[in-house]
mmCIF file of N, CA and C in Angstrom:
data_model
loop_
_atom_site.group_PDB
_atom_site.id
_atom_site.type_symbol
_atom_site.label_atom_id
_atom_site.label_comp_id
_atom_site.label_asym_id
_atom_site.label_seq_id
_atom_site.Cartn_x
_atom_site.Cartn_y
_atom_site.Cartn_z
ATOM 1 N N UNK A 72 -187.757 154.053 -6.208
ATOM 2 C CA UNK A 72 -187.172 153.064 -7.088
ATOM 3 C C UNK A 72 -186.347 153.794 -8.140
ATOM 4 N N UNK A 73 -185.143 153.352 -8.380
ATOM 5 C CA UNK A 73 -184.250 153.989 -9.341
ATOM 6 C C UNK A 73 -184.712 153.694 -10.761
ATOM 7 N N UNK A 74 -184.326 154.587 -11.688
ATOM 8 C CA UNK A 74 -184.706 154.402 -13.085
ATOM 9 C C UNK A 74 -184.113 153.108 -13.617
ATOM 10 N N UNK A 75 -184.886 152.381 -14.416
ATOM 11 C CA UNK A 75 -184.407 151.137 -14.994
ATOM 12 C C UNK A 75 -184.546 149.943 -14.072
ATOM 13 N N UNK A 76 -185.129 150.148 -12.912
ATOM 14 C CA UNK A 76 -185.264 149.047 -11.955
ATOM 15 C C UNK A 76 -186.705 148.563 -11.851
ATOM 16 N N UNK A 77 -187.515 148.872 -12.845
ATOM 17 C CA UNK A 77 -188.914 148.482 -12.807
ATOM 18 C C UNK A 77 -189.123 146.987 -12.943
ATOM 19 N N UNK A 78 -188.227 146.300 -13.623
ATOM 20 C CA UNK A 78 -188.372 144.859 -13.821
ATOM 21 C C UNK A 78 -187.612 144.081 -12.756
ATOM 22 N N UNK A 79 -188.180 142.963 -12.385
ATOM 23 C CA UNK A 79 -187.542 142.098 -11.391
ATOM 24 C C UNK A 79 -186.405 141.312 -12.041
ATOM 25 N N UNK A 80 -185.367 141.080 -11.307
ATOM 26 C CA UNK A 80 -184.242 140.287 -11.808
ATOM 27 C C UNK A 80 -184.348 138.831 -11.360
ATOM 28 N N UNK A 81 -185.465 138.457 -10.800
ATOM 29 C CA UNK A 81 -185.641 137.080 -10.349
ATOM 30 C C UNK A 81 -185.701 136.136 -11.535
ATOM 31 N N UNK A 82 -185.079 135.002 -11.368
ATOM 32 C CA UNK A 82 -185.054 133.983 -12.407
ATOM 33 C C UNK A 82 -186.142 132.969 -12.102
ATOM 34 N N UNK A 83 -186.853 132.544 -13.121
ATOM 35 C CA UNK A 83 -187.888 131.534 -12.951
ATOM 36 C C UNK A 83 -187.226 130.166 -12.907
ATOM 37 N N UNK A 84 -187.388 129.462 -11.818
ATOM 38 C CA UNK A 84 -186.789 128.143 -11.653
ATOM 39 C C UNK A 84 -187.851 127.068 -11.807
ATOM 40 N N UNK A 85 -187.449 125.863 -12.256
ATOM 41 C CA UNK A 85 -188.424 124.786 -12.381
ATOM 42 C C UNK A 85 -188.904 124.338 -11.005
ATOM 43 N N UNK A 86 -190.109 123.790 -10.974
ATOM 44 C CA UNK A 86 -190.663 123.276 -9.729
ATOM 45 C C UNK A 86 -190.117 121.904 -9.404
ATOM 46 N N UNK A 87 -190.496 121.382 -8.257
ATOM 47 C CA UNK A 87 -190.027 120.075 -7.800
ATOM 48 C C UNK A 87 -190.422 118.978 -8.783
ATOM 49 N N UNK A 88 -191.646 119.038 -9.328
ATOM 50 C CA UNK A 88 -192.102 118.001 -10.249
ATOM 51 C C UNK A 88 -191.210 117.938 -11.482
ATOM 52 N N UNK A 89 -190.796 119.097 -11.993
ATOM 53 C CA UNK A 89 -189.934 119.110 -13.166
ATOM 54 C C UNK A 89 -188.532 118.596 -12.837
ATOM 55 N N UNK A 90 -188.038 118.919 -11.652
ATOM 56 C CA UNK A 90 -186.700 118.483 -11.269
ATOM 57 C C UNK A 90 -186.619 116.983 -11.012
ATOM 58 N N UNK A 91 -187.716 116.397 -10.516
ATOM 59 C CA UNK A 91 -187.681 114.996 -10.119
ATOM 60 C C UNK A 91 -188.334 114.061 -11.129
ATOM 61 N N UNK A 92 -188.774 114.577 -12.264
ATOM 62 C CA UNK A 92 -189.412 113.701 -13.249
ATOM 63 C C UNK A 92 -188.365 112.761 -13.848
ATOM 64 N N UNK A 93 -188.802 111.568 -14.288
ATOM 65 C CA UNK A 93 -187.856 110.631 -14.902
ATOM 66 C C UNK A 93 -187.267 111.234 -16.168
ATOM 67 N N UNK A 94 -185.988 110.967 -16.398
ATOM 68 C CA UNK A 94 -185.322 111.521 -17.571
ATOM 69 C C UNK A 94 -185.471 110.624 -18.786
ATOM 70 N N UNK A 95 -185.872 109.394 -18.582
ATOM 71 C CA UNK A 95 -186.046 108.465 -19.695
ATOM 72 C C UNK A 95 -187.310 107.662 -19.462
ATOM 73 N N UNK A 96 -187.930 107.199 -20.528
ATOM 74 C CA UNK A 96 -189.128 106.375 -20.349
ATOM 75 C C UNK A 96 -188.785 105.085 -19.620
ATOM 76 N N UNK A 97 -189.750 104.558 -18.895
ATOM 77 C CA UNK A 97 -189.547 103.333 -18.139
ATOM 78 C C UNK A 97 -189.476 102.123 -19.052
ATOM 79 N N UNK A 98 -189.194 100.976 -18.484
ATOM 80 C CA UNK A 98 -189.105 99.756 -19.292
ATOM 81 C C UNK A 98 -190.459 99.426 -19.896
ATOM 82 N N UNK A 99 -190.450 98.878 -21.095
ATOM 83 C CA UNK A 99 -191.709 98.558 -21.734
ATOM 84 C C UNK A 99 -191.956 97.058 -21.717
ATOM 85 N N UNK A 100 -193.201 96.687 -21.474
ATOM 86 C CA UNK A 100 -193.627 95.295 -21.552
ATOM 87 C C UNK A 100 -193.017 94.418 -20.479
ATOM 88 N N UNK A 101 -193.377 93.134 -20.547
ATOM 89 C CA UNK A 101 -192.791 92.134 -19.656
ATOM 90 C C UNK A 101 -193.181 92.304 -18.212
ATOM 91 N N UNK A 102 -192.265 92.669 -17.395
ATOM 92 C CA UNK A 102 -192.429 92.775 -15.956
ATOM 93 C C UNK A 102 -193.439 93.864 -15.600
ATOM 94 N N UNK A 103 -194.400 93.535 -14.758
ATOM 95 C CA UNK A 103 -195.440 94.488 -14.382
ATOM 96 C C UNK A 103 -195.082 95.294 -13.129
ATOM 97 N N UNK A 104 -193.895 95.058 -12.557
ATOM 98 C CA UNK A 104 -193.478 95.837 -11.386
ATOM 99 C C UNK A 104 -193.216 97.271 -11.796
ATOM 100 N N UNK A 105 -193.446 98.178 -10.885
ATOM 101 C CA UNK A 105 -193.185 99.581 -11.153
ATOM 102 C C UNK A 105 -191.678 99.846 -11.056
ATOM 103 N N UNK A 106 -191.139 100.524 -12.048
ATOM 104 C CA UNK A 106 -189.712 100.829 -12.061
ATOM 105 C C UNK A 106 -189.389 101.838 -10.966
ATOM 106 N N UNK A 107 -188.266 101.663 -10.319
ATOM 107 C CA UNK A 107 -187.858 102.576 -9.246
ATOM 108 C C UNK A 107 -187.192 103.832 -9.789
ATOM 109 N N UNK A 108 -186.789 103.812 -11.062
ATOM 110 C CA UNK A 108 -186.072 104.946 -11.626
ATOM 111 C C UNK A 108 -184.572 104.839 -11.438
ATOM 112 N N UNK A 109 -184.139 103.900 -10.606
ATOM 113 C CA UNK A 109 -182.706 103.708 -10.387
ATOM 114 C C UNK A 109 -182.189 102.669 -11.355
ATOM 115 N N UNK A 110 -180.992 102.880 -11.837
ATOM 116 C CA UNK A 110 -180.355 101.946 -12.744
ATOM 117 C C UNK A 110 -179.021 101.539 -12.156
ATOM 118 N N UNK A 111 -178.575 100.370 -12.530
ATOM 119 C CA UNK A 111 -177.244 99.946 -12.109
ATOM 120 C C UNK A 111 -176.263 100.506 -13.131
ATOM 121 N N UNK A 112 -175.357 101.333 -12.696
ATOM 122 C CA UNK A 112 -174.452 102.034 -13.595
ATOM 123 C C UNK A 112 -173.071 101.412 -13.601
ATOM 124 N N UNK A 113 -172.313 101.720 -14.658
ATOM 125 C CA UNK A 113 -170.954 101.223 -14.787
ATOM 126 C C UNK A 113 -170.105 101.599 -13.583
ATOM 127 N N UNK A 114 -170.306 102.819 -13.060
ATOM 128 C CA UNK A 114 -169.508 103.251 -11.903
ATOM 129 C C UNK A 114 -169.782 102.385 -10.688
ATOM 130 N N UNK A 115 -171.038 101.982 -10.503
ATOM 131 C CA UNK A 115 -171.353 101.129 -9.361
ATOM 132 C C UNK A 115 -170.739 99.749 -9.546
ATOM 133 N N UNK A 116 -170.779 99.235 -10.758
ATOM 134 C CA UNK A 116 -170.130 97.944 -11.025
ATOM 135 C C UNK A 116 -168.628 98.040 -10.784
ATOM 136 N N UNK A 117 -168.026 99.131 -11.208
ATOM 137 C CA UNK A 117 -166.593 99.328 -10.985
ATOM 138 C C UNK A 117 -166.291 99.421 -9.491
ATOM 139 N N UNK A 118 -167.134 100.144 -8.758
ATOM 140 C CA UNK A 118 -166.936 100.281 -7.313
ATOM 141 C C UNK A 118 -166.986 98.918 -6.633
ATOM 142 N N UNK A 119 -167.968 98.094 -7.026
ATOM 143 C CA UNK A 119 -168.097 96.770 -6.420
ATOM 144 C C UNK A 119 -166.941 95.858 -6.817
ATOM 145 N N UNK A 120 -166.474 95.956 -8.061
ATOM 146 C CA UNK A 120 -165.323 95.160 -8.492
ATOM 147 C C UNK A 120 -164.089 95.542 -7.686
ATOM 148 N N UNK A 121 -163.858 96.843 -7.524
ATOM 149 C CA UNK A 121 -162.706 97.289 -6.731
ATOM 150 C C UNK A 121 -162.802 96.803 -5.296
ATOM 151 N N UNK A 122 -164.004 96.806 -4.759
ATOM 152 C CA UNK A 122 -164.211 96.324 -3.393
ATOM 153 C C UNK A 122 -163.830 94.854 -3.288
ATOM 154 N N UNK A 123 -164.194 94.061 -4.303
ATOM 155 C CA UNK A 123 -163.802 92.638 -4.316
ATOM 156 C C UNK A 123 -162.286 92.480 -4.383
ATOM 157 N N UNK A 124 -161.600 93.435 -5.004
ATOM 158 C CA UNK A 124 -160.138 93.392 -5.104
ATOM 159 C C UNK A 124 -159.468 93.985 -3.866
ATOM 160 N N UNK A 125 -160.271 94.381 -2.882
ATOM 161 C CA UNK A 125 -159.724 94.923 -1.656
ATOM 162 C C UNK A 125 -159.408 96.404 -1.718
ATOM 163 N N UNK A 126 -159.953 97.116 -2.725
ATOM 164 C CA UNK A 126 -159.690 98.550 -2.886
ATOM 165 C C UNK A 126 -161.013 99.305 -2.820
ATOM 166 N N UNK A 127 -161.407 99.702 -1.627
ATOM 167 C CA UNK A 127 -162.659 100.431 -1.455
ATOM 168 C C UNK A 127 -162.497 101.867 -1.948
ATOM 169 N N UNK A 128 -163.463 102.308 -2.776
ATOM 170 C CA UNK A 128 -163.431 103.674 -3.289
ATOM 171 C C UNK A 128 -164.860 104.092 -3.614
ATOM 172 N N UNK A 129 -165.171 105.366 -3.381
ATOM 173 C CA UNK A 129 -166.488 105.846 -3.774
ATOM 174 C C UNK A 129 -166.468 106.213 -5.255
ATOM 175 N N UNK A 130 -167.652 106.452 -5.813
ATOM 176 C CA UNK A 130 -167.740 106.714 -7.249
ATOM 177 C C UNK A 130 -166.991 107.973 -7.658
ATOM 178 N N UNK A 131 -166.997 108.996 -6.812
ATOM 179 C CA UNK A 131 -166.262 110.224 -7.115
ATOM 180 C C UNK A 131 -164.769 109.961 -7.243
ATOM 181 N N UNK A 132 -164.247 109.143 -6.359
ATOM 182 C CA UNK A 132 -162.820 108.794 -6.417
ATOM 183 C C UNK A 132 -162.499 108.028 -7.685
ATOM 184 N N UNK A 133 -163.405 107.105 -8.067
ATOM 185 C CA UNK A 133 -163.204 106.335 -9.294
ATOM 186 C C UNK A 133 -163.162 107.261 -10.498
ATOM 187 N N UNK A 134 -164.076 108.222 -10.554
ATOM 188 C CA UNK A 134 -164.116 109.171 -11.676
ATOM 189 C C UNK A 134 -162.829 109.981 -11.720
ATOM 190 N N UNK A 135 -162.385 110.502 -10.573
ATOM 191 C CA UNK A 135 -161.158 111.306 -10.545
ATOM 192 C C UNK A 135 -159.950 110.491 -10.996
ATOM 193 N N UNK A 136 -159.851 109.248 -10.523
ATOM 194 C CA UNK A 136 -158.726 108.395 -10.904
ATOM 195 C C UNK A 136 -158.787 108.048 -12.388
ATOM 196 N N UNK A 137 -159.978 107.749 -12.900
ATOM 197 C CA UNK A 137 -160.115 107.404 -14.318
ATOM 198 C C UNK A 137 -159.706 108.575 -15.202
ATOM 199 N N UNK A 138 -160.113 109.771 -14.830
ATOM 200 C CA UNK A 138 -159.733 110.955 -15.601
ATOM 201 C C UNK A 138 -158.221 111.160 -15.538
ATOM 202 N N UNK A 139 -157.638 111.001 -14.359
ATOM 203 C CA UNK A 139 -156.184 111.164 -14.218
ATOM 204 C C UNK A 139 -155.432 110.153 -15.087
ATOM 205 N N UNK A 140 -155.903 108.910 -15.117
ATOM 206 C CA UNK A 140 -155.249 107.874 -15.920
ATOM 207 C C UNK A 140 -155.357 108.207 -17.404
ATOM 208 N N UNK A 141 -156.559 108.614 -17.850
ATOM 209 C CA UNK A 141 -156.740 108.958 -19.265
ATOM 210 C C UNK A 141 -155.892 110.154 -19.674
ATOM 211 N N UNK A 142 -155.810 111.169 -18.815
ATOM 212 C CA UNK A 142 -155.011 112.346 -19.146
ATOM 213 C C UNK A 142 -153.516 112.027 -19.147
ATOM 214 N N UNK A 143 -153.064 111.161 -18.239
ATOM 215 C CA UNK A 143 -151.662 110.751 -18.237
ATOM 216 C C UNK A 143 -151.340 109.958 -19.502
ATOM 217 N N UNK A 144 -152.260 109.101 -19.930
ATOM 218 C CA UNK A 144 -152.076 108.344 -21.171
ATOM 219 C C UNK A 144 -152.035 109.290 -22.371
ATOM 220 N N UNK A 145 -152.871 110.317 -22.371
ATOM 221 C CA UNK A 145 -152.863 111.312 -23.446
ATOM 222 C C UNK A 145 -151.524 112.042 -23.492
ATOM 223 N N UNK A 146 -151.023 112.444 -22.332
ATOM 224 C CA UNK A 146 -149.712 113.119 -22.274
ATOM 225 C C UNK A 146 -148.592 112.209 -22.769
ATOM 226 N N UNK A 147 -148.639 110.942 -22.397
ATOM 227 C CA UNK A 147 -147.560 110.018 -22.737
ATOM 228 C C UNK A 147 -147.627 109.527 -24.188
ATOM 229 N N UNK A 148 -148.828 109.289 -24.707
ATOM 230 C CA UNK A 148 -148.949 108.643 -26.014
ATOM 231 C C UNK A 148 -149.562 109.525 -27.096
ATOM 232 N N UNK A 149 -150.028 110.705 -26.742
ATOM 233 C CA UNK A 149 -150.573 111.638 -27.731
ATOM 234 C C UNK A 149 -151.727 111.057 -28.513
ATOM 235 N N UNK A 150 -151.641 111.133 -29.844
ATOM 236 C CA UNK A 150 -152.753 110.681 -30.679
ATOM 237 C C UNK A 150 -152.964 109.175 -30.624
ATOM 238 N N UNK A 151 -152.004 108.431 -30.093
ATOM 239 C CA UNK A 151 -152.178 106.986 -29.930
ATOM 240 C C UNK A 151 -152.828 106.626 -28.593
ATOM 241 N N UNK A 152 -153.135 107.616 -27.776
ATOM 242 C CA UNK A 152 -153.752 107.353 -26.476
ATOM 243 C C UNK A 152 -155.185 106.861 -26.664
ATOM 244 N N UNK A 153 -155.675 106.172 -25.676
ATOM 245 C CA UNK A 153 -157.045 105.666 -25.710
ATOM 246 C C UNK A 153 -158.041 106.810 -25.865
ATOM 247 N N UNK A 154 -157.854 107.882 -25.122
ATOM 248 C CA UNK A 154 -158.779 109.020 -25.176
ATOM 249 C C UNK A 154 -158.809 109.640 -26.571
ATOM 250 N N UNK A 155 -157.640 109.899 -27.151
ATOM 251 C CA UNK A 155 -157.585 110.508 -28.483
ATOM 252 C C UNK A 155 -158.213 109.588 -29.526
ATOM 253 N N UNK A 156 -157.940 108.298 -29.438
ATOM 254 C CA UNK A 156 -158.509 107.359 -30.413
ATOM 255 C C UNK A 156 -160.017 107.276 -30.294
ATOM 256 N N UNK A 157 -160.549 107.250 -29.062
ATOM 257 C CA UNK A 157 -162.007 107.159 -28.884
ATOM 258 C C UNK A 157 -162.703 108.429 -29.348
ATOM 259 N N UNK A 158 -162.127 109.576 -29.043
ATOM 260 C CA UNK A 158 -162.749 110.835 -29.463
ATOM 261 C C UNK A 158 -162.678 110.990 -30.972
ATOM 262 N N UNK A 159 -161.544 110.631 -31.574
ATOM 263 C CA UNK A 159 -161.428 110.705 -33.032
ATOM 264 C C UNK A 159 -162.410 109.749 -33.699
ATOM 265 N N UNK A 160 -162.562 108.563 -33.150
ATOM 266 C CA UNK A 160 -163.499 107.584 -33.701
ATOM 267 C C UNK A 160 -164.940 108.092 -33.606
ATOM 268 N N UNK A 161 -165.292 108.682 -32.462
ATOM 269 C CA UNK A 161 -166.638 109.227 -32.282
ATOM 270 C C UNK A 161 -166.885 110.380 -33.255
ATOM 271 N N UNK A 162 -165.872 111.208 -33.472
ATOM 272 C CA UNK A 162 -166.011 112.337 -34.392
ATOM 273 C C UNK A 162 -166.213 111.841 -35.818
ATOM 274 N N UNK A 163 -165.465 110.792 -36.204
ATOM 275 C CA UNK A 163 -165.638 110.218 -37.547
ATOM 276 C C UNK A 163 -167.035 109.639 -37.701
ATOM 277 N N UNK A 164 -167.518 108.962 -36.677
ATOM 278 C CA UNK A 164 -168.853 108.362 -36.718
ATOM 279 C C UNK A 164 -169.924 109.446 -36.801
ATOM 280 N N UNK A 165 -169.782 110.520 -36.023
ATOM 281 C CA UNK A 165 -170.739 111.628 -36.072
ATOM 282 C C UNK A 165 -170.738 112.280 -37.453
ATOM 283 N N UNK A 166 -169.552 112.444 -38.016
ATOM 284 C CA UNK A 166 -169.445 113.036 -39.341
ATOM 285 C C UNK A 166 -170.110 112.159 -40.394
ATOM 286 N N UNK A 167 -169.930 110.847 -40.275
ATOM 287 C CA UNK A 167 -170.493 109.900 -41.240
ATOM 288 C C UNK A 167 -172.013 109.843 -41.155
ATOM 289 N N UNK A 168 -172.556 109.971 -39.933
ATOM 290 C CA UNK A 168 -174.003 109.879 -39.768
ATOM 291 C C UNK A 168 -174.677 111.236 -39.802
ATOM 292 N N UNK A 169 -173.879 112.305 -39.790
ATOM 293 C CA UNK A 169 -174.438 113.649 -39.835
ATOM 294 C C UNK A 169 -175.004 114.139 -38.525
ATOM 295 N N UNK A 170 -174.643 113.482 -37.426
ATOM 296 C CA UNK A 170 -175.098 113.903 -36.110
ATOM 297 C C UNK A 170 -173.914 114.380 -35.301
ATOM 298 N N UNK A 171 -174.187 115.266 -34.375
ATOM 299 C CA UNK A 171 -173.133 115.749 -33.478
ATOM 300 C C UNK A 171 -173.698 115.831 -32.077
ATOM 301 N N UNK A 172 -172.881 115.451 -31.097
ATOM 302 C CA UNK A 172 -173.289 115.596 -29.702
ATOM 303 C C UNK A 172 -173.094 117.034 -29.290
ATOM 304 N N UNK A 173 -173.951 117.499 -28.406
ATOM 305 C CA UNK A 173 -173.795 118.868 -27.920
ATOM 306 C C UNK A 173 -172.580 118.943 -27.017
ATOM 307 N N UNK A 174 -171.927 120.074 -27.038
ATOM 308 C CA UNK A 174 -170.729 120.275 -26.213
ATOM 309 C C UNK A 174 -171.110 120.293 -24.759
ATOM 310 N N UNK A 175 -170.225 119.769 -23.932
ATOM 311 C CA UNK A 175 -170.476 119.729 -22.491
ATOM 312 C C UNK A 175 -169.896 120.942 -21.858
#
């Protein structure tokens, strides 16, 4: 064994239980059925709406198109774009409340 190689370089990974645990607490009260952990998301609603309009698209395609539209609006309208206004508004709100979202 070469000098300096006494320690393993293996990374400790989480187990299956940690990877598959619910990320948010389940619904409280009312319905006694067990929650499936699945939620109906905005992307699924958008996908179904597009399907009703005759435009079938998967969620990945919807995300790519939405990002392209927002970036084109940013290029065309600058600080008046929807993206710039929403981010500036969120930043003002975070500053006012003293909270900040972690960077992605």
